[in-house]
PDB file of C-alpha atoms in Angstrom:
ATOM      1  CA  UNK Y   1      69.941 -66.278 115.138  1.00 41.00           C
ATOM      2  CA  UNK Y   2      69.757 -62.487 115.618  1.00 43.00           C
ATOM      3  CA  UNK Y   3      69.614 -61.899 111.880  1.00 41.00           C
ATOM      4  CA  UNK Y   4      66.769 -64.425 111.582  1.00 35.00           C
ATOM      5  CA  UNK Y   5      64.570 -62.478 113.940  1.00 35.00           C
ATOM      6  CA  UNK Y   6      64.984 -59.359 111.806  1.00 32.00           C
ATOM      7  CA  UNK Y   7      63.871 -61.182 108.667  1.00 30.00           C
ATOM      8  CA  UNK Y   8      60.726 -62.473 110.294  1.00 31.00           C
ATOM      9  CA  UNK Y   9      59.432 -59.096 111.543  1.00 33.00           C
ATOM     10  CA  UNK Y  10      56.906 -57.365 109.299  1.00 52.00           C
ATOM     11  CA  UNK Y  11      57.398 -53.664 109.430  1.00 57.00           C
ATOM     12  CA  UNK Y  12      57.911 -51.248 106.565  1.00 57.00           C
ATOM     13  CA  UNK Y  13      61.272 -49.630 106.039  1.00 59.00           C
ATOM     14  CA  UNK Y  14      59.892 -46.572 107.929  1.00 60.00           C
ATOM     15  CA  UNK Y  15      58.677 -48.573 110.941  1.00 63.00           C
ATOM     16  CA  UNK Y  16      54.989 -48.562 110.146  1.00 66.00           C
ATOM     17  CA  UNK Y  17      53.047 -51.710 110.864  1.00 70.00           C
ATOM     18  CA  UNK Y  18      51.013 -53.077 108.054  1.00 71.00           C
ATOM     19  CA  UNK Y  19      47.446 -53.586 109.348  1.00 74.00           C
ATOM     20  CA  UNK Y  20      45.278 -56.502 108.175  1.00 64.00           C
ATOM     21  CA  UNK Y  21      41.708 -55.264 108.206  1.00 65.00           C
ATOM     22  CA  UNK Y  22      38.644 -57.355 109.090  1.00 60.00           C
ATOM     23  CA  UNK Y  23      37.527 -57.272 105.446  1.00 69.00           C
ATOM     24  CA  UNK Y  24      40.843 -58.773 104.305  1.00 64.00           C
ATOM     25  CA  UNK Y  25      42.436 -55.613 102.929  1.00 71.00           C
ATOM     26  CA  UNK Y  26      45.685 -54.197 104.169  1.00 77.00           C
ATOM     27  CA  UNK Y  27      46.482 -50.686 105.325  1.00 78.00           C
ATOM     28  CA  UNK Y  28      50.056 -49.353 105.302  1.00 82.00           C
ATOM     29  CA  UNK Y  29      49.845 -47.641 108.687  1.00 87.00           C
ATOM     30  CA  UNK Y  30      47.719 -47.323 111.826  1.00 90.00           C
ATOM     31  CA  UNK Y  31      46.563 -43.845 110.728  1.00 92.00           C
ATOM     32  CA  UNK Y  32      45.453 -45.139 107.281  1.00 92.00           C
ATOM     33  CA  UNK Y  33      43.566 -47.911 109.079  1.00 91.00           C
ATOM     34  CA  UNK Y  34      41.957 -45.384 111.395  1.00 94.00           C
ATOM     35  CA  UNK Y  35      40.655 -43.268 108.538  1.00 95.00           C
ATOM     36  CA  UNK Y  36      39.441 -46.320 106.658  1.00 94.00           C
ATOM     37  CA  UNK Y  37      37.425 -47.498 109.712  1.00 93.00           C
ATOM     38  CA  UNK Y  38      35.941 -44.024 110.149  1.00 94.00           C
ATOM     39  CA  UNK Y  39      34.886 -43.873 106.470  1.00 94.00           C
ATOM     40  CA  UNK Y  40      33.426 -47.412 106.554  1.00 92.00           C
ATOM     41  CA  UNK Y  41      31.528 -46.598 109.782  1.00 92.00           C
ATOM     42  CA  UNK Y  42      29.882 -43.623 108.135  1.00 92.00           C
ATOM     43  CA  UNK Y  43      29.277 -45.337 104.828  1.00 93.00           C
ATOM     44  CA  UNK Y  44      31.354 -42.782 102.951  1.00 93.00           C
ATOM     45  CA  UNK Y  45      32.508 -44.032  99.571  1.00 95.00           C
ATOM     46  CA  UNK Y  46      36.286 -44.146  98.869  1.00 95.00           C
ATOM     47  CA  UNK Y  47      38.981 -45.864  96.944  1.00 96.00           C
ATOM     48  CA  UNK Y  48      42.162 -46.927  98.722  1.00 94.00           C
ATOM     49  CA  UNK Y  49      45.718 -47.122  97.336  1.00 93.00           C
ATOM     50  CA  UNK Y  50      44.969 -45.393  94.097  1.00 95.00           C
ATOM     51  CA  UNK Y  51      48.016 -45.272  91.777  1.00 96.00           C
ATOM     52  CA  UNK Y  52      48.710 -42.182  89.643  1.00 97.00           C
ATOM     53  CA  UNK Y  53      51.392 -42.181  86.960  1.00 97.00           C
ATOM     54  CA  UNK Y  54      53.602 -39.125  87.357  1.00 97.00           C
ATOM     55  CA  UNK Y  55      55.931 -40.094  84.439  1.00 97.00           C
ATOM     56  CA  UNK Y  56      55.342 -42.915  82.022  1.00 97.00           C
ATOM     57  CA  UNK Y  57      58.029 -45.507  81.255  1.00 98.00           C
ATOM     58  CA  UNK Y  58      60.192 -44.832  78.238  1.00 97.00           C
ATOM     59  CA  UNK Y  59      63.293 -46.109  76.455  1.00 97.00           C
ATOM     60  CA  UNK Y  60      66.618 -44.315  76.611  1.00 97.00           C
ATOM     61  CA  UNK Y  61      69.397 -45.692  74.347  1.00 97.00           C
ATOM     62  CA  UNK Y  62      67.653 -49.027  74.271  1.00 97.00           C
ATOM     63  CA  UNK Y  63      67.223 -49.283  78.082  1.00 97.00           C
ATOM     64  CA  UNK Y  64      63.727 -49.333  79.524  1.00 98.00           C
ATOM     65  CA  UNK Y  65      63.262 -46.591  82.163  1.00 97.00           C
ATOM     66  CA  UNK Y  66      60.500 -47.487  84.648  1.00 97.00           C
ATOM     67  CA  UNK Y  67      57.547 -45.222  85.181  1.00 97.00           C
ATOM     68  CA  UNK Y  68      57.279 -43.058  88.313  1.00 97.00           C
ATOM     69  CA  UNK Y  69      53.961 -43.538  90.029  1.00 97.00           C
ATOM     70  CA  UNK Y  70      52.429 -42.118  93.252  1.00 96.00           C
ATOM     71  CA  UNK Y  71      50.189 -44.300  95.294  1.00 95.00           C
ATOM     72  CA  UNK Y  72      47.608 -42.113  97.019  1.00 96.00           C
ATOM     73  CA  UNK Y  73      46.166 -43.463 100.267  1.00 95.00           C
ATOM     74  CA  UNK Y  74      42.527 -42.458  99.542  1.00 97.00           C
ATOM     75  CA  UNK Y  75      40.270 -40.864  96.983  1.00 97.00           C
ATOM     76  CA  UNK Y  76      37.248 -40.044  99.184  1.00 96.00           C
ATOM     77  CA  UNK Y  77      33.760 -39.518  97.711  1.00 92.00           C
ATOM     78  CA  UNK Y  78      35.423 -38.933  94.346  1.00 94.00           C
ATOM     79  CA  UNK Y  79      36.243 -35.397  95.471  1.00 95.00           C
ATOM     80  CA  UNK Y  80      39.159 -35.501  97.867  1.00 96.00           C
ATOM     81  CA  UNK Y  81      42.713 -36.838  97.480  1.00 97.00           C
ATOM     82  CA  UNK Y  82      43.818 -37.817 100.969  1.00 97.00           C
ATOM     83  CA  UNK Y  83      47.266 -38.833 102.105  1.00 96.00           C
ATOM     84  CA  UNK Y  84      47.765 -40.103 105.661  1.00 95.00           C
ATOM     85  CA  UNK Y  85      51.336 -39.458 106.654  1.00 89.00           C
ATOM     86  CA  UNK Y  86      53.182 -38.712 109.822  1.00 80.00           C
ATOM     87  CA  UNK Y  87      56.038 -37.416 107.768  1.00 83.00           C
ATOM     88  CA  UNK Y  88      57.325 -37.360 104.204  1.00 85.00           C
ATOM     89  CA  UNK Y  89      60.641 -38.618 102.980  1.00 90.00           C
ATOM     90  CA  UNK Y  90      62.512 -36.390 100.534  1.00 93.00           C
ATOM     91  CA  UNK Y  91      61.258 -38.505  97.629  1.00 93.00           C
ATOM     92  CA  UNK Y  92      57.758 -38.433  99.003  1.00 91.00           C
ATOM     93  CA  UNK Y  93      57.730 -34.603  99.078  1.00 94.00           C
ATOM     94  CA  UNK Y  94      58.745 -34.405  95.493  1.00 96.00           C
ATOM     95  CA  UNK Y  95      56.243 -37.031  94.374  1.00 96.00           C
ATOM     96  CA  UNK Y  96      53.506 -35.174  96.289  1.00 96.00           C
ATOM     97  CA  UNK Y  97      54.322 -31.945  94.515  1.00 97.00           C
ATOM     98  CA  UNK Y  98      54.334 -33.733  91.122  1.00 97.00           C
ATOM     99  CA  UNK Y  99      50.997 -35.314  91.998  1.00 97.00           C
ATOM    100  CA  UNK Y 100      49.491 -31.887  92.871  1.00 97.00           C
ATOM    101  CA  UNK Y 101      50.833 -30.460  89.601  1.00 97.00           C
ATOM    102  CA  UNK Y 102      49.430 -33.172  87.429  1.00 97.00           C
ATOM    103  CA  UNK Y 103      46.267 -34.225  89.213  1.00 97.00           C
ATOM    104  CA  UNK Y 104      45.438 -31.604  91.856  1.00 96.00           C
ATOM    105  CA  UNK Y 105      42.893 -29.738  89.764  1.00 97.00           C
ATOM    106  CA  UNK Y 106      40.802 -32.925  89.432  1.00 96.00           C
ATOM    107  CA  UNK Y 107      39.934 -32.827  93.111  1.00 97.00           C
ATOM    108  CA  UNK Y 108      38.064 -30.321  95.312  1.00 95.00           C
ATOM    109  CA  UNK Y 109      40.876 -30.784  97.873  1.00 95.00           C
ATOM    110  CA  UNK Y 110      44.168 -32.539  98.264  1.00 96.00           C
ATOM    111  CA  UNK Y 111      44.878 -33.083 101.958  1.00 96.00           C
ATOM    112  CA  UNK Y 112      47.646 -34.542 104.052  1.00 96.00           C
ATOM    113  CA  UNK Y 113      46.312 -35.832 107.382  1.00 96.00           C
ATOM    114  CA  UNK Y 114      48.982 -36.334 110.008  1.00 96.00           C
ATOM    115  CA  UNK Y 115      47.073 -37.648 113.068  1.00 95.00           C
ATOM    116  CA  UNK Y 116      43.705 -38.996 114.184  1.00 95.00           C
ATOM    117  CA  UNK Y 117      42.443 -35.601 115.156  1.00 96.00           C
ATOM    118  CA  UNK Y 118      43.026 -34.316 111.628  1.00 96.00           C
ATOM    119  CA  UNK Y 119      41.203 -37.357 110.232  1.00 96.00           C
ATOM    120  CA  UNK Y 120      38.179 -36.641 112.472  1.00 95.00           C
ATOM    121  CA  UNK Y 121      38.222 -32.977 111.437  1.00 95.00           C
ATOM    122  CA  UNK Y 122      38.326 -33.907 107.754  1.00 95.00           C
ATOM    123  CA  UNK Y 123      35.370 -36.227 108.167  1.00 94.00           C
ATOM    124  CA  UNK Y 124      33.286 -33.733 110.138  1.00 92.00           C
ATOM    125  CA  UNK Y 125      34.263 -30.626 108.079  1.00 89.00           C
ATOM    126  CA  UNK Y 126      34.152 -31.913 104.496  1.00 82.00           C
ATOM    127  CA  UNK Y 127      32.075 -35.116 104.470  1.00 79.00           C
ATOM    128  CA  UNK Y 128      29.268 -34.638 107.044  1.00 78.00           C
ATOM    129  CA  UNK Y 129      27.904 -31.328 105.719  1.00 66.00           C
TER     130      UNK Y 129
END
């Protein structure tokens, strides 16, 4: 029975709770949900969970090698790439650097927001000018 309880819990492998929003969308963490609510409240345009291909799929000796993609939390106002993360895994750090290398110049700013205070500062400093 102990194993059954573990199967029924719905947390990510890093312990983040998936948040079901009032509009039916899902956020991957409480911090992501917090920023989403702030942007919605202020009617600031954004796209959530935007996937960027870092390396396309290819064939190697007949075997298909899957693409490597980075799923960015938000593209805000078409100008800012925003990641809401408490911490990065080793893979996450590498993917973030690859994302910056390939796509960083397309944005006015690429930011990592680590807490609610930083989310509030981002909104007031960059979006409410």
